[in-house]
C-alpha positions in Angstrom: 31.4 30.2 -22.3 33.9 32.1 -24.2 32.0 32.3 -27.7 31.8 35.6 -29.6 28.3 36.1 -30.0 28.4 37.3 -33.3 30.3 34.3 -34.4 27.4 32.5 -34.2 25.2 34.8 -36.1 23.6 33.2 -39.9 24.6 34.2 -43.1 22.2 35.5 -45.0 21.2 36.1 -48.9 21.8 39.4 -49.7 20.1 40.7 -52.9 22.3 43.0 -55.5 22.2 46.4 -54.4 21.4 47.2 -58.0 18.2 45.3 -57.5 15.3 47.3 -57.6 12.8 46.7 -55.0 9.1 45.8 -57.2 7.4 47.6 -54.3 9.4 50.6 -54.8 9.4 50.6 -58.4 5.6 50.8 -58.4 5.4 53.9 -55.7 7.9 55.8 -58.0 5.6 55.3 -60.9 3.0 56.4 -58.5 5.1 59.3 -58.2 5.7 59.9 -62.0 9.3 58.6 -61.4 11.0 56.4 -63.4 12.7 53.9 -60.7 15.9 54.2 -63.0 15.4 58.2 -63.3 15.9 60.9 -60.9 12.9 63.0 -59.6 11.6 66.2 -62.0 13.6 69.5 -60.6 10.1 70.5 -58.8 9.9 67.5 -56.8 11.4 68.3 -52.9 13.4 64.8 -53.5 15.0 66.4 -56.5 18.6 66.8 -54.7 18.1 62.8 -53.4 20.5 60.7 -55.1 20.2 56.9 -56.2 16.3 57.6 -55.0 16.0 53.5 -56.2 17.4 53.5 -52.7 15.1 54.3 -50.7 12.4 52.2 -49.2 9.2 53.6 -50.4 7.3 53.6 -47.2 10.2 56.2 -46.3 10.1 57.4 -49.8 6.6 58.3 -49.6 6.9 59.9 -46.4 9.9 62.0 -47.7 8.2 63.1 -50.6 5.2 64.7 -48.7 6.9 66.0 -45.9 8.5 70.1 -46.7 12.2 69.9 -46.4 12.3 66.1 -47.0 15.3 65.9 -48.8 17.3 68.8 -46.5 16.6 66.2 -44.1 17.8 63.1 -45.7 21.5 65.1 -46.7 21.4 66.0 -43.2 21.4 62.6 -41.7 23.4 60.8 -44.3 20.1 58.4 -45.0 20.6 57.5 -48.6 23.9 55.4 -48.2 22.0 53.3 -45.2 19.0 52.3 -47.4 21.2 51.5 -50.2 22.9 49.2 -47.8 19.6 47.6 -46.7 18.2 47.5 -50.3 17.8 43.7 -51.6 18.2 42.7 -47.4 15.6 40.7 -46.0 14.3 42.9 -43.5 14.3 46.6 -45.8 11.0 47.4 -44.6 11.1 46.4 -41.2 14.2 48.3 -40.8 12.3 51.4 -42.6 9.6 51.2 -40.4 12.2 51.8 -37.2 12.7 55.3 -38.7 10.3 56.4 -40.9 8.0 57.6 -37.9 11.0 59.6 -36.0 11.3 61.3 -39.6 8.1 62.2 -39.9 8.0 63.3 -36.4 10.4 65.8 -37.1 8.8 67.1 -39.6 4.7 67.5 -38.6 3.2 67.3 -35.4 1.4 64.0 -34.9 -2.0 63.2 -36.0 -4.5 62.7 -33.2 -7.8 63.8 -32.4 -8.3 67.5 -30.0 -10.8 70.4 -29.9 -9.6 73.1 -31.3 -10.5 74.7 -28.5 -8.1 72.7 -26.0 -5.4 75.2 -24.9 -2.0 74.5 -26.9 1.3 73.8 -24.6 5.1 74.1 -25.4 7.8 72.8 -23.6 11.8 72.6 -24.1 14.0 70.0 -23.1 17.5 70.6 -21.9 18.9 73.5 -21.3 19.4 76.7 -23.1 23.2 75.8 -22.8 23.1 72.3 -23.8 20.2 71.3 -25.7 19.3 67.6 -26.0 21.3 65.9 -29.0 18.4 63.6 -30.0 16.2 66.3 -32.1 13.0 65.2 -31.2 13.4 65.3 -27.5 14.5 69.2 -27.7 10.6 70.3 -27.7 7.4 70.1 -27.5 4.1 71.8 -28.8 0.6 70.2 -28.9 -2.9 69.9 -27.0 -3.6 67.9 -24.4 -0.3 67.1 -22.8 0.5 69.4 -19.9 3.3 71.4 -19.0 5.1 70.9 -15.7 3.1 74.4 -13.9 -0.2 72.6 -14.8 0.8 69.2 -13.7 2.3 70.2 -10.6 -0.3 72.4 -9.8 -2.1 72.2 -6.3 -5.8 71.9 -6.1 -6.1 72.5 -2.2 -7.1 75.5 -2.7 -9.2 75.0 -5.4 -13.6 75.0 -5.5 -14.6 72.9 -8.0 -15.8 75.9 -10.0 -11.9 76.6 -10.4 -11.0 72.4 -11.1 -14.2 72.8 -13.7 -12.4 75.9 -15.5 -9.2 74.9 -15.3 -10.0 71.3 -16.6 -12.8 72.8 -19.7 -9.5 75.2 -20.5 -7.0 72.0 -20.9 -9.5 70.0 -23.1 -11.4 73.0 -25.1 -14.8 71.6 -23.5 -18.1 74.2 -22.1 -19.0 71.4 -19.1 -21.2 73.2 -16.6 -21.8 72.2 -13.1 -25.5 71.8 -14.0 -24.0 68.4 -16.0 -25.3 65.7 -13.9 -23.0 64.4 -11.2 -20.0 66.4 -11.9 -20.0 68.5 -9.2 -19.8 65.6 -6.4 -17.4 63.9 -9.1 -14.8 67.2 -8.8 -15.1 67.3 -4.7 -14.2 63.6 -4.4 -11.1 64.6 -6.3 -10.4 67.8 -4.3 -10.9 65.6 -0.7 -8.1 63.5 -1.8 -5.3 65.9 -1.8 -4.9 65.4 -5.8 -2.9 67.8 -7.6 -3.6 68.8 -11.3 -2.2 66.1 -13.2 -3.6 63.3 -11.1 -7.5 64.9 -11.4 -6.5 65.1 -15.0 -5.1 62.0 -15.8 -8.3 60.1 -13.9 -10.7 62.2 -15.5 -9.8 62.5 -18.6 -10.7 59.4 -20.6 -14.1 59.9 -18.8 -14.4 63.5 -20.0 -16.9 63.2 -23.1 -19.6 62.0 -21.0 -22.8 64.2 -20.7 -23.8 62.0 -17.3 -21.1 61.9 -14.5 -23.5 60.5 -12.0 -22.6 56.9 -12.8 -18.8 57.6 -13.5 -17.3 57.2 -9.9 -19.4 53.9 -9.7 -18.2 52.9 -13.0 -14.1 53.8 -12.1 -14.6 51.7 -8.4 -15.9 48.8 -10.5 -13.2 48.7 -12.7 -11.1 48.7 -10.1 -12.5 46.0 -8.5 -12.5 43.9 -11.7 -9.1 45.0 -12.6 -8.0 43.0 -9.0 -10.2 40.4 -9.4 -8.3 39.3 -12.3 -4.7 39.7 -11.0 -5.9 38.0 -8.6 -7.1 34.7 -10.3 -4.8 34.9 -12.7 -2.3 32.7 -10.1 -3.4 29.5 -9.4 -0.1 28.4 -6.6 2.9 29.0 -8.4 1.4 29.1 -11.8 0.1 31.6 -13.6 -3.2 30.2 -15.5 -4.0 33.4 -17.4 -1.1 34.7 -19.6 -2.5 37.6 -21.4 -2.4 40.1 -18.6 -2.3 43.4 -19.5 0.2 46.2 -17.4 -0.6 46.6 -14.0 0.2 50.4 -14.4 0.5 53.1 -17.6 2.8 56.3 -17.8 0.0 59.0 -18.9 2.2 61.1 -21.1 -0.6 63.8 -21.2 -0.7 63.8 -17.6 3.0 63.2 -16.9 1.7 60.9 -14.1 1.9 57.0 -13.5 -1.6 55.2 -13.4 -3.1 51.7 -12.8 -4.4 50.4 -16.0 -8.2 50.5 -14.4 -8.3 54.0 -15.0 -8.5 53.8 -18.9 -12.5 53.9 -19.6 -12.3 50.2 -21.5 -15.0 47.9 -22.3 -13.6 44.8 -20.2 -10.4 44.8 -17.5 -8.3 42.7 -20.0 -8.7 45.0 -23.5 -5.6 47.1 -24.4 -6.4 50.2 -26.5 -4.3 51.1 -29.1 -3.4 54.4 -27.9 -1.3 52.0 -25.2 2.7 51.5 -26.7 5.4 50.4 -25.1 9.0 51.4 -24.7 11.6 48.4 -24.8 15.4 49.8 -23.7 18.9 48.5 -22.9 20.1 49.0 -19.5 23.1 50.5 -18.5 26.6 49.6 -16.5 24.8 49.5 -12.6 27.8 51.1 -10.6 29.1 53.6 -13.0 26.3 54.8 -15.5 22.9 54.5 -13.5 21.5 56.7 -11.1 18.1 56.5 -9.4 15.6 59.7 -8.8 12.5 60.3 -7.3 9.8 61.7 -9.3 6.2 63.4 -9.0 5.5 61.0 -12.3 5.3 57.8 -10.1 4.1 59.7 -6.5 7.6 58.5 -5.7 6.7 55.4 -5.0 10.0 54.1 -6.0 13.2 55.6 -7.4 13.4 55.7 -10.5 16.9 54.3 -12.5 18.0 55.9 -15.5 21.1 56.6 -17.2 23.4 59.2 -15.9 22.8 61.3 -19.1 18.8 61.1 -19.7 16.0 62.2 -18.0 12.3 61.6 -17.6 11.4 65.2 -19.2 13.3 64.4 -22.3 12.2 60.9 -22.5 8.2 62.7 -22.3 8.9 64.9 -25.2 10.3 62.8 -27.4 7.7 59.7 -27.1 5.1 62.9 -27.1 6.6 63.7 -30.7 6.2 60.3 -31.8 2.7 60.1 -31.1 2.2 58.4 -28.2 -0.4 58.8 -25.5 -0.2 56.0 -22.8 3.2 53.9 -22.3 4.3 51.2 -20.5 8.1 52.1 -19.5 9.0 48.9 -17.1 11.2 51.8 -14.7 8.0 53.6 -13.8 5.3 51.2 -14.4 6.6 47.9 -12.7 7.4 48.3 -9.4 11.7 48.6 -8.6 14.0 47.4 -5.8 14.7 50.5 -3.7 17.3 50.5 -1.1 15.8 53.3 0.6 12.6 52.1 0.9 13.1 48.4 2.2 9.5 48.3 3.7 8.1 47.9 0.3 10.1 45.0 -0.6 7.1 42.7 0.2 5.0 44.6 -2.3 7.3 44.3 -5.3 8.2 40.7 -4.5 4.2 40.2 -4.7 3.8 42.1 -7.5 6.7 40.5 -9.6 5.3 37.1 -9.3 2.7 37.7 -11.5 4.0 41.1 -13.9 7.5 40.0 -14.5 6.2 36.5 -16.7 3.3 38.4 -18.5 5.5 41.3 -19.4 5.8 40.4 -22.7 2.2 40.4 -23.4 2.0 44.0 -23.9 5.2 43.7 -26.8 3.8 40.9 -27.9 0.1 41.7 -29.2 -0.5 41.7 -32.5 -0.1 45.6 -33.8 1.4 46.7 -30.7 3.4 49.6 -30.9 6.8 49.5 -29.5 9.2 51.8 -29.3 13.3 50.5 -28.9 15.7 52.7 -27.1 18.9 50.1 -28.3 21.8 52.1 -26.5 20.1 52.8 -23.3 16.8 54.5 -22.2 16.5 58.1 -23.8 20.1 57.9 -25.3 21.3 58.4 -28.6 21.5 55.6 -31.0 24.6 54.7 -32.1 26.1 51.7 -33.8 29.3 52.2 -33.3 31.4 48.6 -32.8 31.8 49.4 -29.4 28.2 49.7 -29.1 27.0 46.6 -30.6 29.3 44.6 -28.9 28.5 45.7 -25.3 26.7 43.2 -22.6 24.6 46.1 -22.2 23.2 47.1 -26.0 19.9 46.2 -26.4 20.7 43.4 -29.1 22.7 41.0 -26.5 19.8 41.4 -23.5 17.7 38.4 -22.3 14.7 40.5 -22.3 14.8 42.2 -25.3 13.9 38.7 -27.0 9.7 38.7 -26.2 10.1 42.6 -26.9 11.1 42.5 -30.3 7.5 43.4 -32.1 6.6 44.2 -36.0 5.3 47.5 -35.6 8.6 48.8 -34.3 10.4 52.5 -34.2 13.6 53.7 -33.2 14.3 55.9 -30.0 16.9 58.3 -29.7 17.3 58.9 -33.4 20.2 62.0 -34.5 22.1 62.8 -37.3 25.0 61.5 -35.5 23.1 58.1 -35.7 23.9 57.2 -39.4 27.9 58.2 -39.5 29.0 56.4 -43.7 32.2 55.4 -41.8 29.7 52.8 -39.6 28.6 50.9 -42.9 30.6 47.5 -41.5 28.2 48.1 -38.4 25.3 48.8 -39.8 25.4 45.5 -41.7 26.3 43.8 -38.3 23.2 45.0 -37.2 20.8 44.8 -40.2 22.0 40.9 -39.8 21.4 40.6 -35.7 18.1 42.2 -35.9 17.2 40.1 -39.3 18.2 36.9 -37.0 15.7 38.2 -34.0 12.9 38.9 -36.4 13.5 35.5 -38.0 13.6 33.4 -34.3 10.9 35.5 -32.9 8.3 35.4 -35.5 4.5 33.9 -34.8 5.0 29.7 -35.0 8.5 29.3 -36.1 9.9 28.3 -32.6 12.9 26.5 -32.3 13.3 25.0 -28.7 17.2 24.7 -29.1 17.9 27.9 -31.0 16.0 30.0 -29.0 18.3 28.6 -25.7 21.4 28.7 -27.4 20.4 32.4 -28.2 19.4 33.1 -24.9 22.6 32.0 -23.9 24.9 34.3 -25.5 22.4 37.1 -24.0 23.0 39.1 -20.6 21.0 39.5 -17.3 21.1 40.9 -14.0 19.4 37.7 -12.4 20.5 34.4 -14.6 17.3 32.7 -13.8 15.8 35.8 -16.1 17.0 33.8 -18.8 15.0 31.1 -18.7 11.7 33.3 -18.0 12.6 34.8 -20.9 12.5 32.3 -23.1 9.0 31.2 -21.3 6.8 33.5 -22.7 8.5 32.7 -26.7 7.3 29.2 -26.4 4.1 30.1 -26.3 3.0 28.3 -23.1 -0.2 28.4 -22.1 0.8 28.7 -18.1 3.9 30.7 -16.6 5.3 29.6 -13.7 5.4 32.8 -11.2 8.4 34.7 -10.9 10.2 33.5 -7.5 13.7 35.8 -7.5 15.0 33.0 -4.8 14.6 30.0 -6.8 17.4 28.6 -8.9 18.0 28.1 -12.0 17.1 24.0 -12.1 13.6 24.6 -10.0 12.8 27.6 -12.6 13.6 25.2 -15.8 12.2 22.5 -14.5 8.7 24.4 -14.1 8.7 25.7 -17.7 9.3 21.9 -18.8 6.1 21.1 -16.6 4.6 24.2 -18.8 5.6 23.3 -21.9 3.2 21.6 -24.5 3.7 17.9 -24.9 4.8 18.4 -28.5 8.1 20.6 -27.3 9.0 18.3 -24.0 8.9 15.4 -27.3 11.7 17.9 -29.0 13.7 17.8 -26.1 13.2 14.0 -25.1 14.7 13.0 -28.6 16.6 16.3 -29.5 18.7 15.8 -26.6 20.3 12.5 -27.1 21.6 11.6 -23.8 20.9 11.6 -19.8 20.2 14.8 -17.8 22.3 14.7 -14.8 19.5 16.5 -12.4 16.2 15.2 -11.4 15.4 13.8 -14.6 17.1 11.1 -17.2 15.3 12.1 -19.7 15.7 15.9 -20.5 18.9 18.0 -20.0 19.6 20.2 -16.8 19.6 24.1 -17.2 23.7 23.6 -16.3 24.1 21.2 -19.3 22.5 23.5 -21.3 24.5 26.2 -20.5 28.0 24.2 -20.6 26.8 23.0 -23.9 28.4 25.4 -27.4 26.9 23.3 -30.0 23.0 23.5 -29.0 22.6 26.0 -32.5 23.4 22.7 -34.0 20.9 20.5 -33.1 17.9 20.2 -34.9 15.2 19.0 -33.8 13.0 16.5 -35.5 9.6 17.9 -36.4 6.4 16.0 -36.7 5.4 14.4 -39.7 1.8 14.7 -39.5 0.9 11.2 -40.0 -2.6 9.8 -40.0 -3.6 9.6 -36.4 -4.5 5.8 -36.1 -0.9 5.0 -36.7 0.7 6.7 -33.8 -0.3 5.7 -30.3 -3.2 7.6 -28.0 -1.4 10.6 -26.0 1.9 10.2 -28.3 3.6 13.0 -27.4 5.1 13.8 -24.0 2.8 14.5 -21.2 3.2 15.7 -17.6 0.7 14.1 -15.1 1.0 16.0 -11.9 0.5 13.1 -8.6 -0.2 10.8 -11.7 1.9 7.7 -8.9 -0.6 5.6 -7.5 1.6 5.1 -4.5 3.8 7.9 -4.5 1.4 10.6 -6.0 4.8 12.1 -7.6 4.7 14.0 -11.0 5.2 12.0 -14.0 6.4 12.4 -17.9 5.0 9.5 -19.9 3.7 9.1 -23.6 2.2 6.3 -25.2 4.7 4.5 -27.5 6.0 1.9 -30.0 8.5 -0.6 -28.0 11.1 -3.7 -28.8 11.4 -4.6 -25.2 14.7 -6.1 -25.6 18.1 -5.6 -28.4 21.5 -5.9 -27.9 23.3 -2.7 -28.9 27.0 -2.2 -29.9 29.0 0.7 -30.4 31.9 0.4 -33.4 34.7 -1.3 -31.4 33.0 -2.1 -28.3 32.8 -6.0 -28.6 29.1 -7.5 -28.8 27.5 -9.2 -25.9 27.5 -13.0 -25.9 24.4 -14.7 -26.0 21.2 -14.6 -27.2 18.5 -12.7 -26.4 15.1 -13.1 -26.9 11.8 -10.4 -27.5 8.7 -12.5 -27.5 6.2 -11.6 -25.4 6.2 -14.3 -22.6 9.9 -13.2 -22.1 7.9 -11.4 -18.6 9.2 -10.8 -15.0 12.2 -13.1 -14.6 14.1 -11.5 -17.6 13.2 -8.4 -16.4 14.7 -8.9 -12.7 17.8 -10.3 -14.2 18.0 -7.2 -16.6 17.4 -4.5 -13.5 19.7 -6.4 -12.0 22.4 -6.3 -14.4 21.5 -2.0 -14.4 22.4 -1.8 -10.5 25.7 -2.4 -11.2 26.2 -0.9 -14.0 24.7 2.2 -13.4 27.2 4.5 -11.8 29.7 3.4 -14.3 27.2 3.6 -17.4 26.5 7.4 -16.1 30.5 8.4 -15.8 31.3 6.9 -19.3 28.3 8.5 -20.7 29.9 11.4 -23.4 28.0 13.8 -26.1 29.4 14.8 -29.5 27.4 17.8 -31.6 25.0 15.7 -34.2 26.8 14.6 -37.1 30.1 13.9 -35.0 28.2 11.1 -32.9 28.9 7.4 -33.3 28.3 4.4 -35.5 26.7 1.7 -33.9 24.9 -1.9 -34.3 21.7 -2.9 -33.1 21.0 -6.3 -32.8 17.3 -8.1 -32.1 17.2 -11.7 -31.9 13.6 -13.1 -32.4 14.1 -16.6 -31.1 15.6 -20.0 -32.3 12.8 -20.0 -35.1 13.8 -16.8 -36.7 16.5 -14.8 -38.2 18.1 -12.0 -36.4 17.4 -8.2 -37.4 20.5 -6.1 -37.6 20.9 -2.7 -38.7 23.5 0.3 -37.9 22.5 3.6 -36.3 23.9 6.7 -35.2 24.1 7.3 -31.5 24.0 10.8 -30.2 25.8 9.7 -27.0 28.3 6.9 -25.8 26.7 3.7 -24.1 27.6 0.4 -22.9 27.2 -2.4 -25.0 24.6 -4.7 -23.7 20.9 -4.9 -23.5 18.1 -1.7 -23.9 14.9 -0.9 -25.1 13.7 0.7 -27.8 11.2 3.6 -28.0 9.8 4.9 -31.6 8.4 8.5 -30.3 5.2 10.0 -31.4 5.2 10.3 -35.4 9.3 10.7 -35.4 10.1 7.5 -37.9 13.9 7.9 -38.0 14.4 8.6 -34.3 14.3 6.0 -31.4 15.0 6.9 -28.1 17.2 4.0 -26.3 16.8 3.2 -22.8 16.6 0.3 -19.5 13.5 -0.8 -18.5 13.9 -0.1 -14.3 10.0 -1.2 -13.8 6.4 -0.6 -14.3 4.0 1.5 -13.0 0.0 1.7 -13.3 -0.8 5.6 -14.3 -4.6 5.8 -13.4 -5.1 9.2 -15.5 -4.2 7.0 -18.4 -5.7 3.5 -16.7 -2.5 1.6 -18.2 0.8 -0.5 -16.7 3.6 1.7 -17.9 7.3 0.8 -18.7 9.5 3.1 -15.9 12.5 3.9 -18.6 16.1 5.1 -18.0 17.1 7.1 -20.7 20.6 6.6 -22.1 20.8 7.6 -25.8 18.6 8.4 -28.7 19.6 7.1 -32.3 18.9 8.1 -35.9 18.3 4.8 -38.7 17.7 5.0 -42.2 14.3 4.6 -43.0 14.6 1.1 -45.1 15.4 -0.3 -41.5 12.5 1.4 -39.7 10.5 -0.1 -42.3 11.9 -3.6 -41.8 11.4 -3.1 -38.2 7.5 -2.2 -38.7 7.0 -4.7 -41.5 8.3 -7.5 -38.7 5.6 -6.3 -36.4 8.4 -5.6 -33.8 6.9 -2.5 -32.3 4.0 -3.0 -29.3 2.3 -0.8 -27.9 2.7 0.3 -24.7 2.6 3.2 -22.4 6.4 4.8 -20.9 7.3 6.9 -17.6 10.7 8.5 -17.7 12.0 7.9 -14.4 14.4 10.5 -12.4 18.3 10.7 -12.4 20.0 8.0 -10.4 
């Protein structure tokens, strides 16, 4: 399309930076600081400078944490808070790295015997340690190191799986606890090495009766597929908020289906459960795929030339987490060398690839954002930021953008003062994405036009990306083969009536594919001005003055004859005006809009469209709103009364000549202007229906909406859209 993306990026109020933040000022005082003072010499902030900086989430952190302010000199912090001090999103931006601080600071909180046996483990190499700090090591309880994961239990007795496993988790089970001994043997029959007994056994473990357990794990298992399975009704999904089909046990260091996790129903997502959100990186030069122990090898594994899966474990370890979803080892990858399992992922995708963003998107949910590529370094260089392949400009990325958010790949190279100009760059992007993204504040044309300027491997992942933001109630599955049309015209079957209203009148003229009413995906897409449009929101009016079912619905085989899908809505109609564009000469003759003006005037009118129609299509042109054109619309009410004439503004170019007029829902300034090519009897709604061409929508004053209404020009009526000629 040739737009610079961040051309197209808001301006927004920016506070002083001498402001001081109200919240901060009263954690300083908490502190015994004065928010204008610096900190007493015995404070560990004391060589902190311009501490009104500092959000005090991260202040408060800092202050409690031994060698706080070595670390903030270190990494060059202060100048970046002072940058995002008085900016909308200061705390959200905070929160991305005040748990990578603390991290590197104490161990993470979370519950182990004291018993449990204590593991370390480096990343790198002694040579070349890993840049990002917290992915150079490891030491905690629980989490294995590679001899214990990898270790081989065909050799073991259970008495040996029994020690091995009360060792790891600091527990005194006996084989005298009931059922544990047939429990272990089941494990040993299947070949299982250390970290797969573990990882199935483990949220199970503080049980003082194992006899029900293995019953307990098949029936989750069964309910777990039981739900997957009727969560696709044909090609629709009716059950959105699917959790992950599989986890990445970081304790374990091995891939699981979600069933394992003892949870009291198949659809609950525990806490402990994050998820990692990442950029990917150039395919042919910078990606390489590995096969891995972690996911039985299932598939290979892609990942940047310079990261790895060890690296990745210890620094998510570090953070705190326990389980994650990580889509290259949890949802199932195209693998060249294993083409025989193409028919699984394909199966598989159909349902996890549209419910993907449930697990970023639940309230609370933990997600952690690798921006530059998984298990890379972050950087915001200019370079960076502008790359089809940073995080920021990824289709994605949009329904994995969460509030409880931290930074991956964190390093003291990561806030370099001569990157300010950047950092603001991308304070303002990820200010824009929280502002789009957030809970009820949808807006159908924004969100396409910043899909748009965002990049995929597969360009009908756009428009399942922006599925899931809508907030639909049913996905359509995810068919890699369709096009782009069939998957945007099945998320505008999906869409609530309210939203396919916002794009009846929003877009103001004809779609050129198999509807008149509603844009094609390629208009879309040729389209640079979609940021402008705004679309008119409902005005809440008292329910008795719009008409029953006002908004636009989709009645699937709603044709009597046909059985084909429909889009209708009841409406506000004048049957017949004469419209006029400045400089197009009016039509001659009078027309007339009583009600016994029936069949004959309508034949004459479709008529009239037959011939016209090709023509009216070509000449047909769009201008961005506020650059449309003036117009006059004309209603002649018969010999006995005067004429009504006002002036609107046309969103799109049409013949003069005769239309119809269509007041939509509770949108008083907006009319949508169209032919009348028949009627059709909808049974779900048991009415005769107007069959409208679309060819415009117009915007009048509301002094002539009002004379329209006060004239008792409007009937009621019910109106099908009718398909593209």
């Amino acid at each position: 399309m040739g737009r610079d993306a961040q051309n197209r990026r808001s301006s927004h109020r920016r506070g002083s930076e001498e402001r001081i933040d109200e919240r901060l000022a009263r954690k300083m005082v908490g502190l015994g600081l004065s928010p204008r003072s610096t900190p007493p010499p015995s404070s560990p902030l004391s060589s902190i400078s311009s501490i009104s900086s500092i959000p005090p989430s991260v202040l408060s952190s800092l202050h409690n944490i031994p060698g706080g302010a070595d670390l903030m000199r270190d990494w060059n912090l202060n100048w970046m808070f002072s940058m995002t001090q008085g900016h909308d999103i200061s705390q959200r931006v905070s929160g991305l790295i005040e748990r990578p601080l603390q991290a590197l600071r104490q161990k993470p909180a979370r519950y182990a015997p004291e018993g449990a046996k204590v593991f370390t483990f480096e990343g790198g190499t002694k040579e070349k340690p890993p840049l990002i700090q917290l992915q150079q090591s490891y030491t905690g309880r629980l989490a294995l190191n590679h001899r214990y994961q990898t270790l081989s239990c065909d050799d073991m007795s259970v008495e040996d799986l029994l020690k091995r496993l009360n060792d790891v988790l600091g527990t005194t089970h006996t084989l005298d606890t009931p059922g544990l001994s047939k429990c272990l043997q089941e494990y040993l029959d299947e070949s299982c090495d250390f970290g797969q007994v573990y990882s199935y056994l483990r949220p199970w473990w503080n049980t003082s009766n194992f006899e029900d357990v293995p019953q307990f794990m098949n029936q989750r298992k069964v309910q777990d597929t039981y739900m997957r399975e009727q969560a696709i009704r044909g090609d629709t999904i009716i059950q959105r908020d699917i959790p992950p089909r599989r986890l990445w046990d970081l304790f374990s260091n091995r891939v699981i289906p979600f069933h394992v996790l003892n949870i009291p129903q198949p659809d609950f997502v525990p806490p402990n459960v994050w998820a990692v959100s990442h950029s990917w990186v150039k395919r042919k030069t910078d990606l390489r795929y590995v096969s891995s122990r972690i996911n039985n090898e299932e598939w290979r594994v892609p990942l940047p030339r310079h990261a790895n899966l060890h690296d990745i474990r210890i620094e998510l370890l570090n953070l705190g987490a326990e389980y994650v979803f990580l889509d290259v080892l949890c949802l199932r990858q195209e693998d060249s060398k294993k083409p025989g399992k193409e028919y699984q992922r394909k199966k598989e995708w159909r349902l996890d690839v549209p419910t993907i963003g449930q697990i970023y998107r639940r309230p609370g949910q933990t997600v952690i954002i690798y921006f530059n590529g998984l298990g890379l370094p972050f950087t915001i260089t200019s370079d960076a930021l502008d790359s089809d392949f940073h995080w920021l400009n990824r289709v994605w990325t949009l329904q994995e953008i969460g509030h409880n958010i931290i930074a991956g790949g964190l390093c003291p190279t990561s806030f370099k003062q001569k990157e300010q100009k950047q950092w603001r760059k991308f304070l303002d992007a990820m200010y824009e994405l929280f502002q789009m993204t957030s809970e009820n504040s949808y807006d159908l044309f924004k969100l396409i036009d910043n899909i748009q300027i965002r990049k995929s491997s597969n360009p009908i992942d756009r428009i399942h990306g922006l599925v899931y933001l809508l907030g639909c109630t049913t996905l359509p599955i995810y068919d890699e083969d369709l096009t782009e049309e069939d998957v945007w015209g099945a998320i505008i079957e999906r869409m609530t009536p309210t939203q396919r209203t916002s794009l009846l009148v929003g877009w103001g003229s004809r779609g050129d594919e198999l509807y008149d009413w509603r844009p094609s995906w390629g208009q879309l897409w040729d389209c640079d001005w979609l940021h402008k449009i705004k679309a008119p929101l409902p005005l809440n009016l008292d329910p008795a003055k719009i008409p029953q079912y006002a908004h636009l619905e989709h009645l699937p085989q709603a044709g009597r004859i046909d059985q084909s899908d429909v889009f209708c809505h009841g409406a506000r109609v004048i049957r017949i005006c004469d419209v006029a564009l400045d400089g197009d000469p009016t039509p001659d003759g009078s027309v007339n809009s009583e009600d016994d003006e029936d069949d004959e005037d309508e034949e004459s009118e479709e008529s009239e469209d037959d011939e016209d129609e090709e023509d009216d299509h070509k000449a047909q042109s769009r201008q961005p709103p506020g650059d449309g054109w003036e117009g006059t619309v004309t209603i002649n009410r018969g010999p006995k009364h005067r004429d009504v004439e006002f002036t609107a503004a046309f969103q799109s170019s049409i013949r003069r000549g005769r239309y119809t007029l269509i007041s939509v829902a509770d949108l008083r300034n907006y009319l949508v202007v169209g032919r009348v090519v028949g009627k059709r009897r909808i049974p779900a709604l048991n009415q005769v229906a107007y069959v409208i061409s679309k060819r415009s929508v117009i915007k009048i004053a509301e002094k002539d909406m009002a004379n329209l209404e006060s004239k008792k020009l409007f009937k009621l009526s019910a109106v099908v859209y009718c398909g593209s000629s």
